[in-house]
Each structure stands twice: as C-alpha cells, then as structure tokens.
C-alpha positions as YAML, in Angstrom:
chain: A
units: angstrom
residues:
- id: 1
  name: MET
  ca: [-24.39, -22.74, -29.79]
- id: 2
  name: SER
  ca: [-26.65, -24.90, -27.64]
- id: 3
  name: ALA
  ca: [-27.40, -24.13, -24.00]
- id: 4
  name: ASP
  ca: [-25.34, -27.16, -22.92]
- id: 5
  name: GLY
  ca: [-22.40, -25.99, -25.02]
- id: 6
  name: ALA
  ca: [-22.58, -22.47, -23.59]
- id: 7
  name: SER
  ca: [-22.73, -23.88, -20.06]
- id: 8
  name: ARG
  ca: [-19.67, -26.07, -20.68]
- id: 9
  name: SER
  ca: [-17.82, -23.12, -22.19]
- id: 10
  name: ARG
  ca: [-18.52, -20.95, -19.14]
- id: 11
  name: SER
  ca: [-17.47, -23.72, -16.75]
- id: 12
  name: LYS
  ca: [-14.18, -24.10, -18.60]
- id: 13
  name: SER
  ca: [-13.45, -20.39, -18.77]
- id: 14
  name: LEU
  ca: [-14.26, -19.60, -15.14]
- id: 15
  name: PRO
  ca: [-11.26, -21.41, -13.61]
- id: 16
  name: ALA
  ca: [-9.00, -19.71, -16.14]
- id: 17
  name: ARG
  ca: [-10.08, -16.32, -14.79]
- id: 18
  name: ILE
  ca: [-9.51, -17.13, -11.15]
- id: 19
  name: ARG
  ca: [-6.50, -19.41, -11.59]
- id: 20
  name: PRO
  ca: [-3.23, -17.77, -10.46]
- id: 21
  name: ARG
  ca: [-0.75, -16.90, -13.17]
- id: 22
  name: PRO
  ca: [2.15, -19.36, -13.56]
- id: 23
  name: ALA
  ca: [4.68, -16.60, -12.92]
- id: 24
  name: THR
  ca: [3.01, -15.77, -9.59]
- id: 25
  name: VAL
  ca: [2.97, -19.40, -8.52]
- id: 26
  name: VAL
  ca: [6.62, -19.89, -9.50]
- id: 27
  name: SER
  ca: [7.73, -16.73, -7.67]
- id: 28
  name: VAL
  ca: [5.89, -17.70, -4.47]
- id: 29
  name: LEU
  ca: [7.26, -21.24, -4.57]
- id: 30
  name: SER
  ca: [10.76, -19.87, -5.19]
- id: 31
  name: VAL
  ca: [10.52, -17.67, -2.11]
- id: 32
  name: LEU
  ca: [9.27, -20.57, 0.03]
- id: 33
  name: VAL
  ca: [11.96, -22.95, -1.21]
- id: 34
  name: GLY
  ca: [14.66, -20.32, -0.79]
- id: 35
  name: TRP
  ca: [13.44, -19.56, 2.73]
- id: 36
  name: GLN
  ca: [13.50, -23.23, 3.69]
- id: 37
  name: LEU
  ca: [17.01, -23.71, 2.28]
- id: 38
  name: LEU
  ca: [18.32, -20.68, 4.16]
- id: 39
  name: SER
  ca: [16.74, -21.93, 7.37]
- id: 40
  name: LEU
  ca: [18.96, -25.00, 7.15]
- id: 41
  name: LEU
  ca: [22.04, -22.80, 7.45]
- id: 42
  name: PHE
  ca: [21.05, -21.03, 10.67]
- id: 43
  name: PRO
  ca: [19.76, -21.99, 14.11]
- id: 44
  name: ALA
  ca: [15.96, -22.15, 14.35]
- id: 45
  name: TYR
  ca: [15.77, -19.26, 16.81]
- id: 46
  name: ARG
  ca: [17.48, -17.02, 14.25]
- id: 47
  name: PHE
  ca: [15.93, -18.22, 11.01]
- id: 48
  name: PRO
  ca: [12.91, -20.48, 11.55]
- id: 49
  name: GLY
  ca: [11.93, -22.99, 8.89]
- id: 50
  name: LEU
  ca: [8.54, -23.14, 7.23]
- id: 51
  name: VAL
  ca: [7.18, -25.81, 9.60]
- id: 52
  name: ALA
  ca: [8.19, -23.85, 12.70]
- id: 53
  name: LEU
  ca: [6.86, -20.65, 11.16]
- id: 54
  name: ALA
  ca: [3.53, -22.31, 10.40]
- id: 55
  name: GLY
  ca: [3.30, -23.39, 14.04]
- id: 56
  name: ASP
  ca: [3.99, -19.85, 15.22]
- id: 57
  name: LEU
  ca: [1.41, -18.48, 12.81]
- id: 58
  name: ARG
  ca: [-1.17, -20.92, 14.16]
- id: 59
  name: LEU
  ca: [-0.46, -19.66, 17.68]
- id: 60
  name: VAL
  ca: [-0.86, -16.05, 16.58]
- id: 61
  name: VAL
  ca: [-4.14, -16.57, 14.73]
- id: 62
  name: GLY
  ca: [-5.51, -18.95, 17.35]
- id: 63
  name: GLY
  ca: [-4.87, -16.61, 20.27]
- id: 64
  name: GLY
  ca: [-2.08, -18.67, 21.80]
- id: 65
  name: THR
  ca: [-0.03, -15.59, 22.66]
- id: 66
  name: PRO
  ca: [-0.41, -12.85, 25.31]
- id: 67
  name: PHE
  ca: [-2.19, -10.71, 22.70]
- id: 68
  name: ASP
  ca: [-5.71, -10.92, 21.30]
- id: 69
  name: PRO
  ca: [-5.25, -11.25, 17.52]
- id: 70
  name: LEU
  ca: [-8.53, -9.53, 16.65]
- id: 71
  name: VAL
  ca: [-7.68, -6.50, 18.78]
- id: 72
  name: GLN
  ca: [-4.11, -6.18, 17.50]
- id: 73
  name: PHE
  ca: [-4.85, -6.80, 13.83]
- id: 74
  name: GLY
  ca: [-7.97, -4.66, 13.93]
- id: 75
  name: ALA
  ca: [-6.10, -1.73, 15.47]
- id: 76
  name: THR
  ca: [-3.26, -1.93, 12.95]
- id: 77
  name: VAL
  ca: [-5.50, -2.28, 9.89]
- id: 78
  name: ALA
  ca: [-7.65, 0.65, 11.02]
- id: 79
  name: ARG
  ca: [-4.57, 2.86, 11.50]
- id: 80
  name: VAL
  ca: [-3.14, 1.86, 8.13]
- id: 81
  name: LEU
  ca: [-6.40, 2.64, 6.32]
- id: 82
  name: VAL
  ca: [-6.91, 5.99, 8.05]
- id: 83
  name: GLY
  ca: [-3.30, 7.07, 7.60]
- id: 84
  name: PHE
  ca: [-3.30, 6.03, 3.96]
- id: 85
  name: ALA
  ca: [-6.66, 7.70, 3.24]
- id: 86
  name: VAL
  ca: [-5.50, 11.01, 4.75]
- id: 87
  name: SER
  ca: [-2.17, 10.78, 2.91]
- id: 88
  name: PHE
  ca: [-3.84, 10.03, -0.42]
- id: 89
  name: PHE
  ca: [-6.36, 12.86, -0.01]
- id: 90
  name: LEU
  ca: [-3.71, 15.45, 0.89]
- id: 91
  name: ALA
  ca: [-1.31, 14.23, -1.79]
- id: 92
  name: THR
  ca: [-3.97, 14.44, -4.49]
- id: 93
  name: ILE
  ca: [-4.86, 18.03, -3.62]
- id: 94
  name: TRP
  ca: [-1.23, 19.11, -3.10]
- id: 95
  name: GLY
  ca: [0.09, 17.38, -6.23]
- id: 96
  name: ILE
  ca: [-2.66, 18.73, -8.48]
- id: 97
  name: ALA
  ca: [-2.17, 22.23, -7.07]
- id: 98
  name: MET
  ca: [1.57, 22.08, -7.75]
- id: 99
  name: GLY
  ca: [0.97, 20.87, -11.28]
- id: 100
  name: SER
  ca: [-1.82, 23.33, -12.08]
- id: 101
  name: TRP
  ca: [-0.64, 26.64, -10.66]
- id: 102
  name: THR
  ca: [2.93, 27.70, -11.31]
- id: 103
  name: ALA
  ca: [2.62, 30.62, -8.90]
- id: 104
  name: LEU
  ca: [1.93, 28.25, -5.99]
- id: 105
  name: ARG
  ca: [4.55, 25.67, -6.92]
- id: 106
  name: GLY
  ca: [7.44, 27.39, -5.16]
- id: 107
  name: TYR
  ca: [5.47, 27.81, -1.94]
- id: 108
  name: LEU
  ca: [4.23, 24.22, -1.93]
- id: 109
  name: ALA
  ca: [7.46, 22.54, -3.01]
- id: 110
  name: GLY
  ca: [9.56, 23.87, -0.11]
- id: 111
  name: PRO
  ca: [7.64, 22.25, 2.77]
- id: 112
  name: LEU
  ca: [7.19, 19.11, 0.68]
- id: 113
  name: PHE
  ca: [10.90, 18.52, 0.20]
- id: 114
  name: VAL
  ca: [11.59, 19.27, 3.86]
- id: 115
  name: LEU
  ca: [9.15, 16.52, 4.82]
- id: 116
  name: LEU
  ca: [10.83, 14.16, 2.35]
- id: 117
  name: THR
  ca: [14.14, 14.45, 4.23]
- id: 118
  name: VAL
  ca: [12.83, 13.55, 7.71]
- id: 119
  name: PRO
  ca: [13.23, 9.83, 8.62]
- id: 120
  name: SER
  ca: [10.17, 7.95, 9.83]
- id: 121
  name: VAL
  ca: [11.86, 7.06, 13.14]
- id: 122
  name: VAL
  ca: [12.31, 10.76, 13.90]
- id: 123
  name: TRP
  ca: [8.60, 11.38, 13.37]
- id: 124
  name: ALA
  ca: [7.82, 8.42, 15.62]
- id: 125
  name: PHE
  ca: [9.90, 9.87, 18.46]
- id: 126
  name: VAL
  ca: [8.49, 13.35, 17.89]
- id: 127
  name: GLY
  ca: [4.95, 11.95, 17.93]
- id: 128
  name: VAL
  ca: [5.53, 10.19, 21.25]
- id: 129
  name: ILE
  ca: [7.03, 13.36, 22.76]
- id: 130
  name: TRP
  ca: [4.15, 15.51, 21.53]
- id: 131
  name: PHE
  ca: [1.20, 13.18, 22.09]
- id: 132
  name: GLY
  ca: [2.46, 10.39, 24.37]
- id: 133
  name: LEU
  ca: [1.40, 6.75, 23.92]
- id: 134
  name: THR
  ca: [-1.86, 6.91, 21.98]
- id: 135
  name: GLU
  ca: [-4.22, 4.42, 20.41]
- id: 136
  name: PHE
  ca: [-4.50, 6.18, 17.08]
- id: 137
  name: LEU
  ca: [-2.81, 9.55, 16.84]
- id: 138
  name: VAL
  ca: [0.91, 8.70, 16.78]
- id: 139
  name: PRO
  ca: [0.74, 5.89, 14.17]
- id: 140
  name: VAL
  ca: [-1.52, 7.93, 11.87]
- id: 141
  name: PHE
  ca: [0.66, 11.01, 12.43]
- id: 142
  name: VAL
  ca: [3.78, 9.12, 11.32]
- id: 143
  name: VAL
  ca: [2.11, 7.48, 8.32]
- id: 144
  name: VAL
  ca: [0.71, 10.76, 7.00]
- id: 145
  name: LEU
  ca: [3.89, 12.80, 7.38]
- id: 146
  name: VAL
  ca: [6.03, 10.18, 5.65]
- id: 147
  name: VAL
  ca: [3.69, 8.78, 2.97]
- id: 148
  name: PHE
  ca: [1.98, 11.99, 1.88]
- id: 149
  name: PRO
  ca: [5.13, 13.71, 0.47]
- id: 150
  name: TYR
  ca: [6.09, 10.71, -1.67]
- id: 151
  name: LEU
  ca: [2.61, 10.35, -3.11]
- id: 152
  name: THR
  ca: [2.48, 14.08, -3.80]
- id: 153
  name: VAL
  ca: [5.66, 14.02, -5.88]
- id: 154
  name: THR
  ca: [4.30, 11.21, -8.06]
- id: 155
  name: ILE
  ca: [0.97, 12.96, -8.64]
- id: 156
  name: TRP
  ca: [2.82, 16.19, -9.41]
- id: 157
  name: GLU
  ca: [4.86, 14.33, -12.04]
- id: 158
  name: GLY
  ca: [1.64, 12.91, -13.43]
- id: 159
  name: MET
  ca: [0.28, 16.43, -13.86]
- id: 160
  name: GLY
  ca: [3.41, 17.28, -15.83]
- id: 161
  name: ASP
  ca: [2.75, 14.41, -18.25]
- id: 162
  name: ILE
  ca: [-0.77, 15.54, -19.15]
- id: 163
  name: ASP
  ca: [-1.25, 16.31, -22.84]
- id: 164
  name: GLU
  ca: [-2.36, 19.94, -22.78]
- id: 165
  name: SER
  ca: [-3.34, 19.83, -26.45]
- id: 166
  name: LEU
  ca: [-6.32, 17.68, -25.47]
- id: 167
  name: SER
  ca: [-7.53, 20.20, -22.90]
- id: 168
  name: GLU
  ca: [-7.09, 23.04, -25.41]
- id: 169
  name: MET
  ca: [-9.11, 21.09, -27.96]
- id: 170
  name: ALA
  ca: [-11.85, 20.46, -25.39]
- id: 171
  name: ARG
  ca: [-12.04, 24.15, -24.51]
- id: 172
  name: ALA
  ca: [-12.16, 25.05, -28.20]
- id: 173
  name: PHE
  ca: [-15.31, 22.94, -28.48]
- id: 174
  name: GLY
  ca: [-16.86, 24.77, -25.53]
- id: 175
  name: ALA
  ca: [-16.23, 22.24, -22.76]
- id: 176
  name: SER
  ca: [-16.58, 23.62, -19.25]
- id: 177
  name: ARG
  ca: [-13.69, 23.54, -16.79]
- id: 178
  name: ARG
  ca: [-15.41, 20.77, -14.86]
- id: 179
  name: ALA
  ca: [-15.87, 18.71, -18.02]
- id: 180
  name: VAL
  ca: [-12.20, 19.19, -18.95]
- id: 181
  name: TRP
  ca: [-11.12, 17.90, -15.56]
- id: 182
  name: ARG
  ca: [-13.50, 14.96, -15.68]
- id: 183
  name: HIS
  ca: [-12.91, 13.84, -19.25]
- id: 184
  name: VAL
  ca: [-9.35, 15.03, -20.00]
- id: 185
  name: TYR
  ca: [-7.26, 15.44, -16.86]
- id: 186
  name: LEU
  ca: [-8.57, 12.65, -14.63]
- id: 187
  name: PRO
  ca: [-8.33, 9.89, -17.27]
- id: 188
  name: GLN
  ca: [-4.69, 10.83, -17.84]
- id: 189
  name: LEU
  ca: [-4.01, 11.00, -14.10]
- id: 190
  name: ARG
  ca: [-5.73, 7.69, -13.40]
- id: 191
  name: PRO
  ca: [-2.63, 5.48, -13.81]
- id: 192
  name: TYR
  ca: [-0.71, 7.71, -11.40]
- id: 193
  name: LEU
  ca: [-3.52, 7.75, -8.85]
- id: 194
  name: PHE
  ca: [-3.83, 3.97, -8.88]
- id: 195
  name: GLY
  ca: [-0.06, 3.61, -8.78]
- id: 196
  name: VAL
  ca: [0.36, 5.81, -5.72]
- id: 197
  name: ALA
  ca: [-2.62, 4.10, -4.08]
- id: 198
  name: ARG
  ca: [-0.99, 0.69, -4.37]
- id: 199
  name: ILE
  ca: [2.45, 1.85, -3.33]
- id: 200
  name: GLY
  ca: [1.12, 4.12, -0.59]
- id: 201
  name: LEU
  ca: [-0.93, 1.36, 1.00]
- id: 202
  name: ALA
  ca: [2.08, -0.96, 1.22]
- id: 203
  name: VAL
  ca: [4.34, 1.76, 2.63]
- id: 204
  name: SER
  ca: [1.66, 2.84, 5.11]
- id: 205
  name: TRP
  ca: [1.64, -0.65, 6.62]
- id: 206
  name: LYS
  ca: [5.42, -0.64, 7.09]
- id: 207
  name: LEU
  ca: [5.42, 2.78, 8.69]
- id: 208
  name: CYS
  ca: [2.47, 1.98, 10.93]
- id: 209
  name: LEU
  ca: [4.36, -1.01, 12.31]
- id: 210
  name: VAL
  ca: [7.35, 1.19, 13.18]
- id: 211
  name: ALA
  ca: [5.10, 3.81, 14.77]
- id: 212
  name: GLU
  ca: [3.32, 1.19, 16.88]
- id: 213
  name: VAL
  ca: [6.63, -0.10, 18.21]
- id: 214
  name: PHE
  ca: [7.48, 3.36, 19.53]
- id: 215
  name: GLY
  ca: [4.19, 5.08, 20.24]
- id: 216
  name: SER
  ca: [1.24, 2.77, 20.80]
- id: 217
  name: ALA
  ca: [-0.13, 0.40, 23.43]
- id: 218
  name: THR
  ca: [-1.91, -1.90, 20.94]
- id: 219
  name: GLY
  ca: [-1.33, -3.19, 17.45]
- id: 220
  name: VAL
  ca: [0.86, -5.64, 15.60]
- id: 221
  name: GLY
  ca: [3.90, -3.48, 16.29]
- id: 222
  name: VAL
  ca: [3.42, -3.90, 20.04]
- id: 223
  name: ALA
  ca: [3.22, -7.68, 19.68]
- id: 224
  name: VAL
  ca: [6.29, -7.69, 17.43]
- id: 225
  name: LYS
  ca: [8.23, -5.65, 19.99]
- id: 226
  name: TYR
  ca: [7.23, -8.03, 22.79]
- id: 227
  name: HIS
  ca: [8.40, -11.14, 20.94]
- id: 228
  name: PHE
  ca: [11.56, -9.38, 19.75]
- id: 229
  name: GLU
  ca: [12.50, -8.63, 23.34]
- id: 230
  name: SER
  ca: [11.82, -12.31, 24.12]
- id: 231
  name: PHE
  ca: [14.15, -13.38, 21.24]
- id: 232
  name: GLU
  ca: [11.28, -15.18, 19.47]
- id: 233
  name: ASN
  ca: [12.13, -14.45, 15.87]
- id: 234
  name: GLY
  ca: [9.52, -16.81, 14.47]
- id: 235
  name: MET
  ca: [6.74, -15.05, 16.36]
- id: 236
  name: VAL
  ca: [7.98, -11.67, 15.11]
- id: 237
  name: ILE
  ca: [7.55, -12.85, 11.53]
- id: 238
  name: ALA
  ca: [4.30, -14.71, 12.23]
- id: 239
  name: TRP
  ca: [2.61, -11.58, 13.57]
- id: 240
  name: ALA
  ca: [3.43, -9.70, 10.37]
- id: 241
  name: ILE
  ca: [2.21, -12.35, 7.92]
- id: 242
  name: PRO
  ca: [-1.61, -11.85, 8.22]
- id: 243
  name: VAL
  ca: [-1.38, -8.11, 7.58]
- id: 244
  name: MET
  ca: [1.04, -8.74, 4.71]
- id: 245
  name: VAL
  ca: [-1.55, -11.05, 3.16]
- id: 246
  name: LEU
  ca: [-4.27, -8.41, 3.58]
- id: 247
  name: ILE
  ca: [-2.12, -5.71, 1.99]
- id: 248
  name: TYR
  ca: [-1.26, -8.03, -0.89]
- id: 249
  name: GLY
  ca: [-4.96, -8.75, -1.40]
- id: 250
  name: ALA
  ca: [-5.73, -5.03, -1.41]
- id: 251
  name: ASP
  ca: [-2.98, -4.48, -3.97]
- id: 252
  name: ARG
  ca: [-4.47, -7.15, -6.24]
- id: 253
  name: LEU
  ca: [-7.92, -5.58, -5.86]
- id: 254
  name: LEU
  ca: [-6.60, -2.14, -6.78]
- id: 255
  name: ARG
  ca: [-4.84, -3.61, -9.79]
- id: 256
  name: ARG
  ca: [-8.08, -5.19, -11.01]
- id: 257
  name: LEU
  ca: [-9.97, -1.93, -10.44]
- id: 258
  name: GLU
  ca: [-7.32, -0.06, -12.41]
- id: 259
  name: ARG
  ca: [-7.58, -2.46, -15.33]
- id: 260
  name: TYR
  ca: [-11.37, -2.23, -15.27]
- id: 261
  name: ALA
  ca: [-11.34, 1.58, -15.13]
- id: 262
  name: SER
  ca: [-8.75, 1.76, -17.94]
- id: 263
  name: ARG
  ca: [-10.11, -1.06, -20.08]
- id: 264
  name: TRP
  ca: [-10.68, 1.33, -22.98]
- id: 265
  name: GLN
  ca: [-7.12, 2.69, -22.84]
- id: 266
  name: PRO
  ca: [-3.98, 1.13, -24.37]
- id: 267
  name: GLU
  ca: [-1.20, 0.07, -22.02]
- id: 268
  name: THR
  ca: [1.03, 2.98, -21.01]
- id: 269
  name: THR
  ca: [4.44, 3.48, -19.53]
- id: 270
  name: GLY
  ca: [5.28, 5.49, -16.43]
- id: 271
  name: VAL
  ca: [3.98, 4.70, -12.97]
- id: 272
  name: ARG
  ca: [1.42, 2.19, -14.22]
- id: 273
  name: GLY
  ca: [4.06, 0.34, -16.19]
- id: 274
  name: MET
  ca: [6.53, 0.32, -13.31]
- id: 275
  name: VAL
  ca: [4.15, -1.18, -10.77]
- id: 276
  name: GLU
  ca: [2.61, -3.88, -12.98]
...
C-alpha cells in the first residue's frame, strides 16, 4: 500500500474510533426528548425544560450564583476521589482476606454485614454529631462507611469464582506465591476490580452529595441545599450536571482501561458482563 493510501486509511479509521456508538446517541437523545416532553406537563418551577435548564447551567458554570463554581466543584470532586480511593483500598484488602482465609471469614463478615444495614443518612447525622461541620472529614467518612462494604462483598464473590486448578497447576510447576497472585489470581479478579471501581465511583458521588447537604460548609451539596430551600428546582439539577458528566467520563475511561488490560481474554460473564 502506498503512503498516500495508508494516510487515507488512517484518516478514515480515526473518526470511527472516536465516534460515539449509535446506541449511546439514541439513548441520550431519548432521555433529552423524554425530559422535554415531561416538562410540558408540569410548571417550569417544578420540572424545567431543556432551554431553562441550559440557562441555569450557564449561570452555575459562569459564576452567576452565590457560590464559586471552582470552589464547590473542586471540593466535591476531591472528596469523592478520596472517599472512593479509601473505600476501594479497604474493600480490596478485606474482600481478598475473606476469600483467602476461611478462619478469618467469620470475624470479618460480621462487621461487614452490620455496616451494610446502616443507611447513609444515619452515617451523615452521626458524622455531624461526632465531628461537626467539616470541610473533608464528614463527607469522606460517609462515603467510606457506605461504599466500602458493598465493594467488599463483590470482591469476596470474585475470590470465590477463582479457578483453583490454575493456582494448583502453577504451584506444581514451582511458581512462587507472589507469582501465583500476579499471574493467576489478579487476572481472574481484574473484571471484579474494574467493575467495583466503576460502580463505586458513581455511588461515591451520590453519597458525597448527601453528606455535604448535612455536614459540610462547601461543595455541590451545599449549593443544592441552598437552591432547594429557595424552591429553584432548575438550579438544583444544574449544579449536579457538571459532576455527573465528570463521573460519566471517568466511567468511560475505566471501561477503556479494562478492555485494554483484558484484551487478551475472552469476554466473560459476572460483574464485567453486568456493567457493560
């Protein structure tokens, strides 16, 4: 193939890689059309239309509200990332421990299932009582105590799905324990780890917003609470949209990383299949 032909081929294939999938475009357009149709059935102050919502979003991003958007969004994103990172780290250790050592499972499962039963609002109130209104502690506290148990259960289930015959074969050929973990266990756990990362990040954002409403002086949750008390429903939604877009972008990035890391593996069922 000539150089000109190769150049034309690359130029044609590049847009195909970055072009959104038709299903994604159709689903987004369906949501927007459905939203606009529903807005025609309700007063604007209850269910704002897309034009009104776009105007509110412009005010939020442009600083036309009592809150500095960079400060509020920056605080919320930082809390979400820290809370998620701590949750993911603890869940990975806890879940692997429960799946690896039967003797510890009973001791670790009890506290885990107790944490699973406590509502996030309760932790928000408890955090405010214990720590007061804080910049960082209460939101991260709530995110960790709610997200970590759910991620742990999924990783624990992933440990139960590991094919032990592969690890036995590796040991029979003299593989060290570290090599078995690196080349046998982790590749089989990878779909679960990516799955809980994507789900955990989205849930962390939702919980952080609730925690900020109750126990913080800055953040998107504080702005949402202010506009809610002012009966400005459009502004409530507009403040949430930028972070929603960021979380969606992070989810897409994690999905691409998962596909790249698992490019040598066939498609599997389980957590990876459920969240595709």
